[in-house]
Short mmCIF file of C-alpha atoms and ligand atoms in Angstrom, two decimals:
data_model
loop_
_atom_site.label_atom_id
_atom_site.label_comp_id
_atom_site.label_asym_id
_atom_site.label_seq_id
_atom_site.Cartn_x
_atom_site.Cartn_y
_atom_site.Cartn_z
CA UNK A 295 -16.82 -47.71 43.90
CA UNK A 296 -19.82 -45.38 42.77
CA UNK A 297 -18.31 -42.58 40.40
CA UNK A 298 -22.35 -41.57 39.55
CA UNK A 299 -23.67 -38.47 41.81
CA UNK A 300 -25.97 -36.33 42.08
CA UNK A 301 -24.62 -32.87 42.39
CA UNK A 302 -26.58 -31.08 45.18
CA UNK A 303 -24.92 -27.29 44.03
CA UNK A 304 -26.27 -25.15 47.65
CA UNK A 305 -27.12 -22.38 47.40
CA UNK A 306 -24.21 -20.18 47.93
CA UNK A 307 -22.44 -21.64 45.05
CA UNK A 308 -25.03 -20.50 42.49
CA UNK A 309 -25.67 -17.34 44.16
CA UNK A 310 -21.75 -16.06 43.77
CA UNK A 311 -19.38 -18.89 43.57
CA UNK A 312 -19.53 -19.71 40.01
CA UNK A 313 -15.82 -20.41 39.74
CA UNK A 314 -15.95 -22.79 42.06
CA UNK A 315 -18.89 -24.75 40.07
CA UNK A 316 -17.14 -24.67 36.90
CA UNK A 317 -13.69 -25.76 37.88
CA UNK A 318 -15.26 -28.51 40.33
CA UNK A 319 -17.39 -29.80 37.26
CA UNK A 320 -14.80 -29.77 35.22
CA UNK A 321 -12.18 -31.98 37.37
CA UNK A 322 -14.73 -34.05 38.51
CA UNK A 323 -15.85 -35.06 34.59
CA UNK A 324 -12.11 -36.12 33.35
CA UNK A 325 -12.28 -37.69 36.66
CA UNK A 326 -14.44 -39.91 35.46
CA UNK A 327 -17.70 -39.06 38.16
CA UNK A 328 -20.12 -38.71 36.70
CA UNK A 329 -22.67 -36.22 37.75
CA UNK A 330 -26.73 -36.03 37.18
CA UNK A 331 -28.04 -32.77 37.88
CA UNK A 332 -30.96 -32.90 40.95
CA UNK A 333 -34.59 -31.75 38.90
CA UNK A 334 -35.37 -29.87 41.85
CA UNK A 335 -34.27 -29.38 45.20
CA UNK A 336 -34.14 -26.04 47.94
CA UNK A 337 -31.53 -24.19 50.43
CA UNK A 338 -30.34 -27.42 52.65
CA UNK A 339 -31.58 -25.84 56.51
CA UNK A 340 -28.33 -25.03 57.31
CA UNK A 341 -29.04 -21.07 57.15
CA UNK A 342 -32.03 -21.36 59.68
CA UNK A 343 -31.14 -23.93 61.75
CA UNK A 344 -29.86 -20.87 64.08
CA UNK A 345 -33.49 -19.60 64.38
CA UNK A 346 -35.43 -22.82 63.77
CA UNK A 347 -33.47 -26.19 64.15
CA UNK A 348 -38.03 -27.94 62.96
CA UNK A 349 -37.06 -25.60 59.79
CA UNK A 350 -33.79 -27.28 59.11
CA UNK A 351 -34.58 -30.44 60.07
CA UNK A 352 -37.56 -30.27 57.11
CA UNK A 353 -35.64 -28.72 54.12
CA UNK A 354 -32.61 -31.31 54.93
CA UNK A 355 -35.16 -34.30 54.88
CA UNK A 356 -36.74 -32.93 51.82
CA UNK A 357 -33.43 -32.29 50.30
CA UNK A 358 -32.43 -36.08 50.77
CA UNK A 359 -36.38 -37.35 49.62
CA UNK A 360 -35.95 -35.54 46.59
CA UNK A 361 -32.25 -37.40 46.06
CA UNK A 362 -33.87 -41.04 47.44
CA UNK A 363 -36.75 -40.89 44.67
CA UNK A 364 -33.67 -40.54 41.83
CA UNK A 365 -31.88 -43.37 44.05
CA UNK A 366 -28.74 -41.86 44.13
CA UNK A 367 -26.15 -40.72 46.48
CA UNK A 368 -25.49 -36.70 46.80
CA UNK A 369 -22.03 -35.07 46.19
CA UNK A 370 -22.47 -31.60 47.35
CA UNK A 371 -19.43 -28.73 46.58
CA UNK A 372 -20.77 -27.15 49.98
CA UNK A 373 -19.28 -28.58 53.46
CA UNK A 374 -22.53 -27.19 55.33
CA UNK A 375 -24.44 -28.71 52.95
CA UNK A 376 -23.03 -31.92 53.60
CA UNK A 377 -22.45 -31.60 56.78
CA UNK A 378 -26.50 -30.83 57.28
CA UNK A 379 -27.21 -33.39 55.19
CA UNK A 380 -25.06 -36.16 56.34
CA UNK A 381 -26.53 -34.92 60.19
CA UNK A 382 -29.86 -34.93 59.63
CA UNK A 383 -29.54 -38.26 57.42
CA UNK A 384 -28.52 -40.02 61.08
CA UNK A 385 -30.63 -38.80 63.50
CA UNK A 386 -33.57 -39.30 61.39
CA UNK A 387 -32.55 -42.93 61.28
CA UNK A 388 -31.80 -43.00 64.32
CA UNK A 389 -34.90 -41.22 65.56
CA UNK A 390 -37.95 -43.05 64.45
CA UNK A 391 -40.77 -40.66 66.41
CA UNK A 392 -38.99 -37.21 65.08
CA UNK A 393 -38.75 -39.23 61.89
CA UNK A 394 -42.27 -39.98 61.71
CA UNK A 395 -42.66 -36.52 63.29
CA UNK A 396 -40.88 -34.70 59.65
CA UNK A 397 -42.54 -37.09 57.18
CA UNK A 398 -45.96 -35.39 58.40
CA UNK A 399 -44.32 -32.23 57.00
CA UNK A 400 -43.12 -33.49 53.88
CA UNK A 401 -46.09 -35.40 53.21
CA UNK A 402 -47.84 -32.29 52.49
CA UNK A 403 -45.73 -31.61 49.20
CA UNK A 404 -46.00 -35.61 48.63
CA UNK A 405 -42.51 -36.80 50.22
CA UNK A 406 -41.16 -39.36 52.50
CA UNK A 407 -37.85 -39.64 54.12
CA UNK A 408 -36.72 -42.95 54.09
CA UNK A 409 -33.20 -43.17 54.93
CA UNK A 410 -32.00 -44.88 51.88
CA UNK A 411 -29.49 -42.79 50.31
CA UNK A 412 -26.00 -40.87 51.41
CA UNK A 413 -23.85 -37.72 51.12
CA UNK A 414 -20.28 -36.62 50.36
CA UNK A 415 -18.34 -33.33 50.07
CA UNK A 416 -15.95 -33.35 46.75
CA UNK A 417 -13.05 -33.74 48.94
CA UNK A 418 -14.35 -36.93 50.52
CA UNK A 419 -15.48 -38.36 46.69
CA UNK A 420 -12.28 -36.63 45.59
CA UNK A 421 -10.30 -38.95 48.26
CA UNK A 422 -12.47 -42.22 48.41
CA UNK A 423 -14.51 -42.70 45.45
CA UNK A 424 -11.46 -41.18 42.91
CA UNK A 425 -8.28 -41.89 44.84
CA UNK A 426 -5.42 -40.38 45.35
CA UNK A 427 -3.29 -42.58 42.74
CA UNK A 428 -6.08 -41.66 40.29
CA UNK A 429 -5.56 -38.02 41.10
CA UNK A 430 -1.34 -38.42 40.50
CA UNK A 431 -2.04 -40.17 37.73
CA UNK A 432 -3.95 -37.33 36.14
CA UNK A 433 -1.33 -34.51 36.44
CA UNK A 434 -0.06 -33.75 33.28
CA UNK A 435 1.45 -31.05 34.61
CA UNK A 436 3.39 -31.22 38.14
CA UNK A 437 2.71 -27.97 40.15
CA UNK A 438 5.98 -28.04 41.40
CA UNK A 439 7.02 -24.75 41.19
CA UNK A 440 4.02 -23.96 44.16
CA UNK A 441 4.08 -23.66 48.19
CA UNK A 442 0.51 -23.39 49.01
CA UNK A 443 -1.48 -23.41 52.27
CA UNK A 444 -4.76 -25.31 52.64
CA UNK A 445 -8.12 -24.55 54.92
CA UNK A 446 -10.40 -26.72 55.56
CA UNK A 447 -13.16 -25.14 57.23
CA UNK A 448 -15.55 -25.60 60.31
CA UNK A 449 -17.56 -27.82 58.72
CA UNK A 450 -15.81 -30.65 56.69
CA UNK A 451 -14.09 -31.14 59.83
CA UNK A 452 -16.75 -30.74 63.16
CA UNK A 453 -18.30 -32.27 65.11
CA UNK A 454 -16.61 -34.84 64.29
CA UNK A 455 -19.92 -37.03 65.48
CA UNK A 456 -21.52 -36.56 62.56
CA UNK A 457 -18.60 -35.77 60.11
CA UNK A 458 -16.94 -39.09 60.78
CA UNK A 459 -14.44 -38.26 57.88
CA UNK A 460 -11.14 -36.77 58.85
CA UNK A 461 -9.28 -35.88 62.02
CA UNK A 462 -10.59 -32.65 62.86
CA UNK A 463 -7.20 -31.98 65.17
CA UNK A 464 -5.05 -32.63 62.49
CA UNK A 465 -6.68 -32.83 58.91
CA UNK A 466 -4.99 -34.82 56.23
CA UNK A 467 -7.06 -34.94 53.47
CA UNK A 468 -7.11 -32.04 51.09
CA UNK A 469 -3.20 -31.81 52.20
CA UNK A 470 -2.47 -35.17 50.30
CA UNK A 471 -5.32 -34.11 47.55
CA UNK A 472 -3.00 -30.65 47.33
CA UNK A 473 0.68 -32.33 47.05
CA UNK A 474 -0.76 -34.57 44.05
CA UNK A 475 -0.94 -32.21 42.76
CA UNK A 476 2.77 -31.42 42.69
CA UNK A 477 2.65 -28.64 44.86
CA UNK A 478 3.91 -28.19 48.53
CA UNK A 479 1.34 -27.77 51.15
CA UNK A 480 2.83 -26.27 54.54
CA UNK A 481 1.32 -25.93 57.31
CA UNK A 482 0.99 -22.76 59.42
CA UNK A 483 -0.60 -21.75 62.90
CA UNK A 484 -4.53 -22.74 63.77
CA UNK A 485 -4.67 -24.15 60.50
CA UNK A 486 -8.12 -25.62 61.87
CA UNK A 487 -9.76 -22.80 62.70
CA UNK A 488 -13.01 -21.24 61.62
CA UNK A 489 -12.65 -18.42 58.64
CA UNK A 490 -15.41 -15.95 61.07
CA UNK A 491 -17.86 -16.21 57.94
CA UNK A 492 -20.97 -16.98 59.94
CA UNK A 493 -20.45 -14.24 62.13
CA UNK A 494 -20.60 -12.06 59.19
CA UNK A 495 -24.14 -9.18 59.32
CA UNK A 496 -24.18 -10.60 63.23
CA UNK A 497 -20.80 -8.53 63.63
CA UNK A 498 -18.24 -8.23 60.58
CA UNK A 499 -15.62 -6.46 63.32
CA UNK A 500 -15.16 -10.46 64.98
CA UNK A 501 -15.58 -11.80 61.49
CA UNK A 502 -12.83 -10.00 60.01
CA UNK A 503 -10.50 -10.34 63.08
CA UNK A 504 -10.50 -13.69 62.24
CA UNK A 505 -10.08 -13.75 58.36
CA UNK A 506 -7.05 -11.58 59.31
CA UNK A 507 -5.38 -14.16 61.13
CA UNK A 508 -5.99 -16.79 59.13
CA UNK A 509 -4.19 -14.62 56.52
CA UNK A 510 -1.40 -13.34 58.45
CA UNK A 511 -1.29 -17.41 59.45
CA UNK A 512 -0.74 -17.99 56.03
CA UNK A 513 1.49 -15.30 55.38
CA UNK A 514 4.49 -16.10 58.09
CA UNK A 515 5.32 -19.54 56.16
CA UNK A 516 5.19 -17.47 52.59
CA UNK A 517 2.46 -19.62 51.49
CA UNK A 518 2.03 -18.02 47.53
CA UNK A 519 -1.88 -19.05 47.31
CA UNK A 520 -4.64 -20.78 50.25
CA UNK A 521 -6.31 -23.43 48.80
CA UNK A 522 -10.44 -23.91 49.87
CA UNK A 523 -13.17 -26.09 49.41
CA UNK A 524 -15.83 -24.15 50.55
CA UNK A 525 -18.24 -21.47 49.21
CA UNK A 526 -18.32 -19.63 52.33
CA UNK A 527 -15.07 -19.54 53.34
CA UNK A 528 -13.84 -18.59 49.86
CA UNK A 529 -15.96 -15.46 49.75
CA UNK A 530 -14.43 -14.76 53.22
CA UNK A 531 -10.94 -14.52 52.21
CA UNK A 532 -11.37 -13.43 48.37
CA UNK A 533 -13.66 -10.65 48.97
CA UNK A 534 -12.47 -9.70 52.34
CA UNK A 535 -8.55 -9.91 51.54
CA UNK A 536 -8.43 -5.93 50.20
CA UNK A 537 -10.85 -4.86 52.53
CA UNK A 538 -8.99 -6.73 55.43
CA UNK A 539 -5.62 -4.71 54.25
CA UNK A 540 -6.86 -1.82 53.88
CA UNK A 541 -8.62 -2.12 57.35
CA UNK A 542 -5.20 -2.55 58.81
CA UNK A 543 -3.06 -1.12 56.68
CA UNK A 544 -1.24 -4.36 55.48
CA UNK A 545 -0.91 -6.07 52.24
CA UNK A 546 -1.23 -9.91 52.01
CA UNK A 547 -1.50 -10.30 48.20
CA UNK A 548 -2.00 -13.95 48.50
CA UNK A 549 -4.39 -15.27 46.28
CA UNK A 550 -7.87 -17.75 47.04
CA UNK A 551 -8.54 -20.44 44.90
CA UNK A 552 -10.50 -23.40 45.03
CA UNK A 553 -9.25 -26.66 45.60
CA UNK A 554 -10.15 -27.58 41.87
CA UNK A 555 -8.87 -25.20 40.40
CA UNK A 556 -5.91 -25.67 40.98
CA UNK A 557 -6.01 -29.76 40.16
CA UNK A 558 -7.38 -28.10 37.44
CA UNK A 559 -4.30 -26.45 36.72
CA UNK A 560 -2.34 -30.02 36.87
CA UNK A 561 -4.14 -31.54 34.99
CA UNK A 562 -3.38 -29.00 31.87
CA UNK A 563 -6.71 -27.16 31.77
CA UNK A 564 -6.05 -23.17 31.56
CA UNK A 565 -7.01 -20.54 34.29
CA UNK A 566 -9.50 -19.70 31.41
CA UNK A 567 -11.66 -22.85 31.77
CA UNK A 568 -10.97 -22.40 35.44
CA UNK A 569 -12.22 -19.27 35.20
CA UNK A 570 -9.91 -17.88 37.43
CA UNK A 571 -11.15 -14.63 35.97
CA UNK A 572 -13.75 -14.32 38.80
CA UNK A 573 -11.49 -14.67 41.87
CA UNK A 574 -11.04 -11.05 43.47
CA UNK A 575 -7.17 -11.65 44.49
CA UNK A 576 -5.38 -10.96 41.11
CA UNK A 577 -3.47 -14.95 40.58
CA UNK A 578 -1.47 -13.74 37.94
CA UNK A 579 1.45 -14.18 39.55
CA UNK A 580 1.19 -17.68 40.60
CA UNK A 581 -0.15 -18.25 36.84
CA UNK A 582 3.16 -16.87 34.79
CA UNK A 583 4.91 -18.92 37.28
CA UNK A 584 2.78 -22.21 36.36
CA UNK A 585 2.70 -21.06 32.79
CA UNK A 586 6.79 -20.59 32.85
CA UNK A 587 7.28 -23.58 35.63
CA UNK A 588 9.63 -21.59 37.77
CA UNK A 589 9.92 -21.64 41.62
CA UNK A 590 9.12 -18.60 43.34
CA UNK A 591 12.56 -16.34 43.55
CA UNK B 32 -19.35 -1.59 58.77
CA UNK B 33 -22.50 -4.39 60.65
CA UNK B 34 -22.19 -4.02 64.12
CA UNK B 35 -25.96 -5.32 66.22
CA UNK B 36 -24.49 -6.37 68.84
CA UNK B 37 -24.39 -4.97 71.97
CA UNK B 38 -23.15 -6.02 75.31
CA UNK B 39 -26.57 -6.51 77.47
CA UNK B 40 -25.49 -9.88 79.24
CA UNK B 41 -25.27 -8.14 82.08
CA UNK B 42 -23.10 -7.29 84.85
CA UNK B 43 -25.94 -6.39 87.00
CA UNK B 44 -26.46 -8.17 90.63
CA UNK B 45 -28.50 -11.35 90.26
CA UNK B 46 -32.13 -10.85 91.67
CA UNK B 47 -33.73 -13.76 93.19
CA UNK B 48 -36.84 -13.30 91.35
CA UNK B 49 -34.74 -13.16 87.77
CA UNK B 50 -34.23 -16.67 88.64
CA UNK B 51 -36.59 -19.52 86.73
CA UNK B 52 -35.79 -22.78 88.60
CA UNK B 53 -37.67 -24.94 85.24
CA UNK B 54 -35.50 -23.39 82.36
CA UNK B 55 -32.70 -26.11 82.93
CA UNK B 56 -35.98 -28.98 83.24
CA UNK B 57 -37.02 -27.25 79.78
CA UNK B 58 -34.01 -27.37 78.19
CA UNK B 59 -33.39 -31.34 79.08
CA UNK B 60 -35.83 -31.84 77.17
CA UNK B 61 -34.89 -29.79 73.87
CA UNK B 62 -32.86 -31.68 71.10
CA UNK B 63 -29.68 -30.25 71.23
CA UNK B 64 -29.35 -29.60 75.06
CA UNK B 65 -29.95 -32.47 76.45
CA UNK B 66 -26.93 -32.96 78.35
CA UNK B 67 -26.49 -29.32 79.58
CA UNK B 68 -26.02 -29.84 83.47
CA UNK B 69 -23.30 -31.96 82.40
CA UNK B 70 -21.49 -29.28 82.03
CA UNK B 71 -18.87 -28.92 85.07
CA UNK B 72 -18.21 -25.10 83.89
CA UNK B 73 -14.01 -25.64 83.38
CA UNK B 74 -14.08 -23.08 80.71
CA UNK B 75 -13.24 -25.12 77.73
CA UNK B 76 -15.74 -23.71 75.03
CA UNK B 77 -14.77 -20.35 76.19
CA UNK B 78 -10.79 -20.63 75.80
CA UNK B 79 -10.64 -22.32 72.44
CA UNK B 80 -14.11 -20.21 70.53
CA UNK B 81 -12.34 -18.17 68.02
CA UNK B 82 -15.23 -15.79 68.55
CA UNK B 83 -14.64 -15.14 72.53
CA UNK B 84 -10.70 -13.98 71.44
CA UNK B 85 -12.32 -10.90 69.48
CA UNK B 86 -15.73 -9.99 71.69
CA UNK B 87 -15.53 -8.38 74.99
CA UNK B 88 -18.89 -10.64 75.66
CA UNK B 89 -19.67 -13.77 74.23
CA UNK B 90 -18.91 -16.42 76.26
CA UNK B 91 -20.20 -20.15 75.83
CA UNK B 92 -19.32 -21.19 78.79
CA UNK B 93 -20.82 -18.33 80.90
CA UNK B 94 -24.11 -18.64 78.93
CA UNK B 95 -24.99 -22.18 80.23
CA UNK B 96 -23.48 -21.37 83.92
CA UNK B 97 -26.43 -18.44 83.46
CA UNK B 98 -29.32 -21.64 81.74
CA UNK B 99 -28.34 -23.87 84.76
CA UNK B 100 -29.13 -21.14 87.32
CA UNK B 101 -32.33 -20.17 85.49
CA UNK B 102 -31.33 -16.99 83.87
CA UNK B 103 -33.59 -17.20 81.14
CA UNK B 104 -33.88 -13.68 80.15
CA UNK B 105 -30.65 -12.67 80.75
CA UNK B 106 -29.84 -15.65 78.13
CA UNK B 107 -32.36 -15.64 75.58
CA UNK B 108 -32.05 -11.48 75.47
CA UNK B 109 -28.28 -11.35 75.49
CA UNK B 110 -27.54 -10.20 71.72
CA UNK B 111 -24.06 -11.84 71.77
CA UNK B 112 -26.48 -15.04 71.79
CA UNK B 113 -25.95 -14.70 68.29
CA UNK B 114 -22.46 -14.03 67.37
CA UNK B 115 -21.70 -17.78 67.38
CA UNK B 116 -20.04 -18.98 64.15
CA UNK B 117 -21.46 -22.66 64.90
CA UNK B 118 -17.70 -23.65 63.76
CA UNK B 119 -18.18 -26.52 66.77
CA UNK B 120 -15.10 -26.73 68.10
CA UNK B 121 -16.95 -26.73 71.66
CA UNK B 122 -18.87 -29.38 71.05
CA UNK B 123 -15.82 -31.81 69.64
CA UNK B 124 -13.42 -30.59 72.88
CA UNK B 125 -16.00 -30.11 75.89
CA UNK B 126 -14.81 -33.12 78.49
CA UNK B 127 -18.19 -33.71 78.77
CA UNK B 128 -19.58 -33.69 75.71
CA UNK B 129 -22.45 -31.24 76.26
CA UNK B 130 -22.45 -30.38 72.52
CA UNK B 131 -21.93 -26.81 73.68
CA UNK B 132 -23.11 -25.52 69.76
CA UNK B 133 -26.15 -27.23 70.34
CA UNK B 134 -26.68 -25.97 73.35
CA UNK B 135 -25.82 -22.32 72.19
CA UNK B 136 -28.85 -23.71 68.64
CA UNK B 137 -31.70 -24.24 71.41
CA UNK B 138 -31.44 -20.84 73.21
CA UNK B 139 -30.71 -19.16 69.61
CA UNK B 140 -33.86 -20.68 68.60
CA UNK B 141 -35.70 -19.93 71.97
CA UNK B 142 -34.73 -16.38 71.36
CA UNK B 143 -36.05 -16.23 67.51
CA UNK B 144 -39.27 -17.81 69.35
CA UNK B 145 -39.68 -15.02 71.25
CA UNK B 146 -39.43 -12.27 68.61
CA UNK B 147 -35.44 -12.04 68.63
CA UNK B 148 -34.38 -12.64 64.81
CA UNK B 149 -31.49 -10.62 63.87
CA UNK B 150 -32.03 -9.11 60.07
CA UNK B 151 -30.16 -11.58 58.24
CA UNK B 152 -31.92 -14.64 59.27
CA UNK B 153 -35.32 -12.53 58.48
CA UNK B 154 -34.03 -11.87 54.87
CA UNK B 155 -33.05 -15.47 54.36
CA UNK B 156 -36.67 -16.69 55.69
CA UNK B 157 -38.20 -14.49 53.01
CA UNK B 158 -36.01 -15.75 50.10
CA UNK B 159 -36.43 -19.40 51.23
CA UNK B 160 -40.21 -19.22 51.26
CA UNK B 161 -40.24 -17.44 47.77
CA UNK B 162 -37.88 -19.15 46.00
CA UNK B 163 -36.93 -22.07 47.86
CA UNK B 164 -32.84 -20.73 47.78
CA UNK B 165 -31.88 -19.26 50.74
CA UNK B 166 -30.30 -16.54 48.71
CA UNK B 167 -31.96 -14.12 45.79
CA UNK B 168 -30.06 -15.60 43.40
CA UNK B 169 -29.52 -12.82 40.51
CA UNK B 170 -31.45 -12.61 37.42
CA UNK B 171 -28.08 -12.21 36.22
CA UNK B 172 -26.61 -14.92 37.42
CA UNK B 173 -28.89 -17.22 36.30
CA UNK B 174 -28.90 -16.03 32.64
CA UNK B 175 -24.57 -16.15 32.68
CA UNK B 176 -24.57 -19.93 33.38
CA UNK B 177 -25.21 -20.71 30.02
CA UNK B 178 -22.41 -18.83 28.65
CA UNK B 179 -20.50 -20.24 31.77
CA UNK B 180 -21.30 -23.72 30.04
CA UNK B 181 -23.12 -24.69 33.62
CA UNK B 182 -26.83 -26.70 33.22
CA UNK B 183 -29.72 -24.57 33.87
CA UNK B 184 -30.46 -24.09 37.83
CA UNK B 185 -32.34 -26.83 39.19
CA UNK B 186 -36.03 -25.20 40.30
CA UNK B 187 -36.15 -24.25 44.10
CA UNK B 188 -39.99 -25.24 44.49
CA UNK B 189 -41.19 -22.85 46.68
CA UNK B 190 -44.57 -23.64 46.19
CA UNK B 191 -43.54 -27.50 48.03
CA UNK B 192 -41.14 -25.78 50.47
CA UNK B 193 -43.71 -23.41 52.33
CA UNK B 194 -46.27 -26.75 52.12
CA UNK B 195 -43.78 -29.06 54.19
CA UNK B 196 -42.78 -25.62 56.68
CA UNK B 197 -46.75 -25.34 57.32
CA UNK B 198 -46.91 -25.20 60.73
CA UNK B 199 -43.74 -24.35 61.61
CA UNK B 200 -43.58 -21.99 64.40
CA UNK B 201 -40.81 -20.30 63.10
CA UNK B 202 -41.82 -19.77 60.31
CA UNK B 203 -45.62 -17.94 61.17
CA UNK B 204 -43.59 -15.75 63.64
CA UNK B 205 -41.26 -14.07 60.48
CA UNK B 206 -44.66 -14.34 58.22
CA UNK B 207 -46.25 -11.83 60.20
CA UNK B 208 -45.93 -8.42 59.43
CA UNK B 209 -43.49 -6.45 61.68
CA UNK B 210 -45.39 -4.46 63.92
CA UNK B 211 -47.55 -8.23 64.41
CA UNK B 212 -44.05 -9.80 65.48
CA UNK B 213 -43.29 -10.33 69.72
CA UNK B 214 -41.11 -7.69 71.15
CA UNK B 215 -39.43 -7.62 67.52
CA UNK B 216 -35.60 -6.77 67.78
S1 SF4 C 702 -16.32 -27.06 77.90
FE1 SF4 C 702 -18.23 -28.32 78.30
S2 SF4 C 702 -17.98 -28.85 80.38
FE2 SF4 C 702 -16.28 -27.07 80.15
S3 SF4 C 702 -17.32 -24.82 80.54
FE3 SF4 C 702 -17.68 -25.93 78.37
S4 SF4 C 702 -19.53 -27.12 78.80
FE4 SF4 C 702 -18.88 -26.60 80.40
S1 SF4 C 703 -19.52 -23.07 67.83
FE1 SF4 C 703 -20.03 -21.14 68.86
S2 SF4 C 703 -19.33 -21.40 70.96
FE2 SF4 C 703 -18.45 -22.89 69.94
S3 SF4 C 703 -16.57 -22.45 69.52
FE3 SF4 C 703 -17.52 -21.87 67.83
S4 SF4 C 703 -18.35 -19.86 67.67
FE4 SF4 C 703 -17.36 -20.17 69.96
#
């Protein structure tokens, strides 16, 4: 059972989602997963795939080659990075000619892709390596007073051919991990739909409507928080909730938590330790409930 | 609000002179669009596309049909091409296994080679070549890491990034001064 990983941060997390990194590192350490820092890395490649598939392949392969030098598997917090590294690893291992072509680029930096390591997202490490039982056992403060909803996001689920981890039409892993904290995870319609983040900057109108749909569906079932495992989905909801409320004259008041923040609370960590202060949508209501251990009225 | 998208895919009648019979064969050879001819126009991709729900003009099925017909320019110059959120719902649900999202990506790559590159991507490419990261990480964030109890950020090693990307057509295009880029958008 591997419990030592190279942590691959990607660009979005150090750019503006530090609460996710802080909370993830804390819970992983407490669960006995050792994280080794990458001495060097670059963008996984995904952001540039729409304009240049070749650029994406080279960037991803370069990261994989760097990790291979360390002889460790990669753990990412971003599903986009995980999906890209998994996909490119598979494509290059299966297509010799393409591998040679990409390696001719890597050679310029003294690197070579061999295909000797694997990549997993945080969710997969928690579910498969740590295991639900161990997570349950780490809970000292069951969050039985909370009813929340999950948002997996696209790249942890699709395309199935490359990710092959959970059922993209009816994913269960995040739900199980949420319930392991003692909280109830509510079902709602269109759970696996896109948050809209990739359309930001091209058409904010389309992007915000998608996020609004999601918030509406989550509100319909009276969820007290939405739990994410992706920096982009988190930015999309947390940063834009107030904007959407204003734009459509609606109120949601739904805090958006990174899954490790929820788990950390159940493990007895404080909101300060878990960087709750970084969230834009105020989470004080549910934090108060957690502290006082009372059910929502 | 950013709204760079207009509907120019064109409801104009198709002229025979617009059709490029070779386009589909080119697509068959490209990584990602190898299966485009398997599309039988069922419409699953469009009906399940979250973007199509809120856009009057973005329709993945239509783009694929236009490409099959050989409407190269209409496909590659369509602004709506850039609306796809790459959610891969269409890819997973297409009954013909067309890998729709990858086909859309091939269209975008070809459009980019012709110089149609939305500003967001130009900025990301610039940041990548300068720092190794797709976004410019603010100095403040980098410094703040220590007080947040986080280890220093790994080196982006932009020099090595530039070395490995040498000869990539897209990178050469974005590095040219704006005036020299073909039909800059
Ligand atoms: S779902 Fe597949 S077969 Fe159906 S229209 Fe879309 S690409 Fe064609
Ligand atoms: S990948 Fe693009 S075209 Fe396909 S369903 Fe998602 S947004 Fe629509």
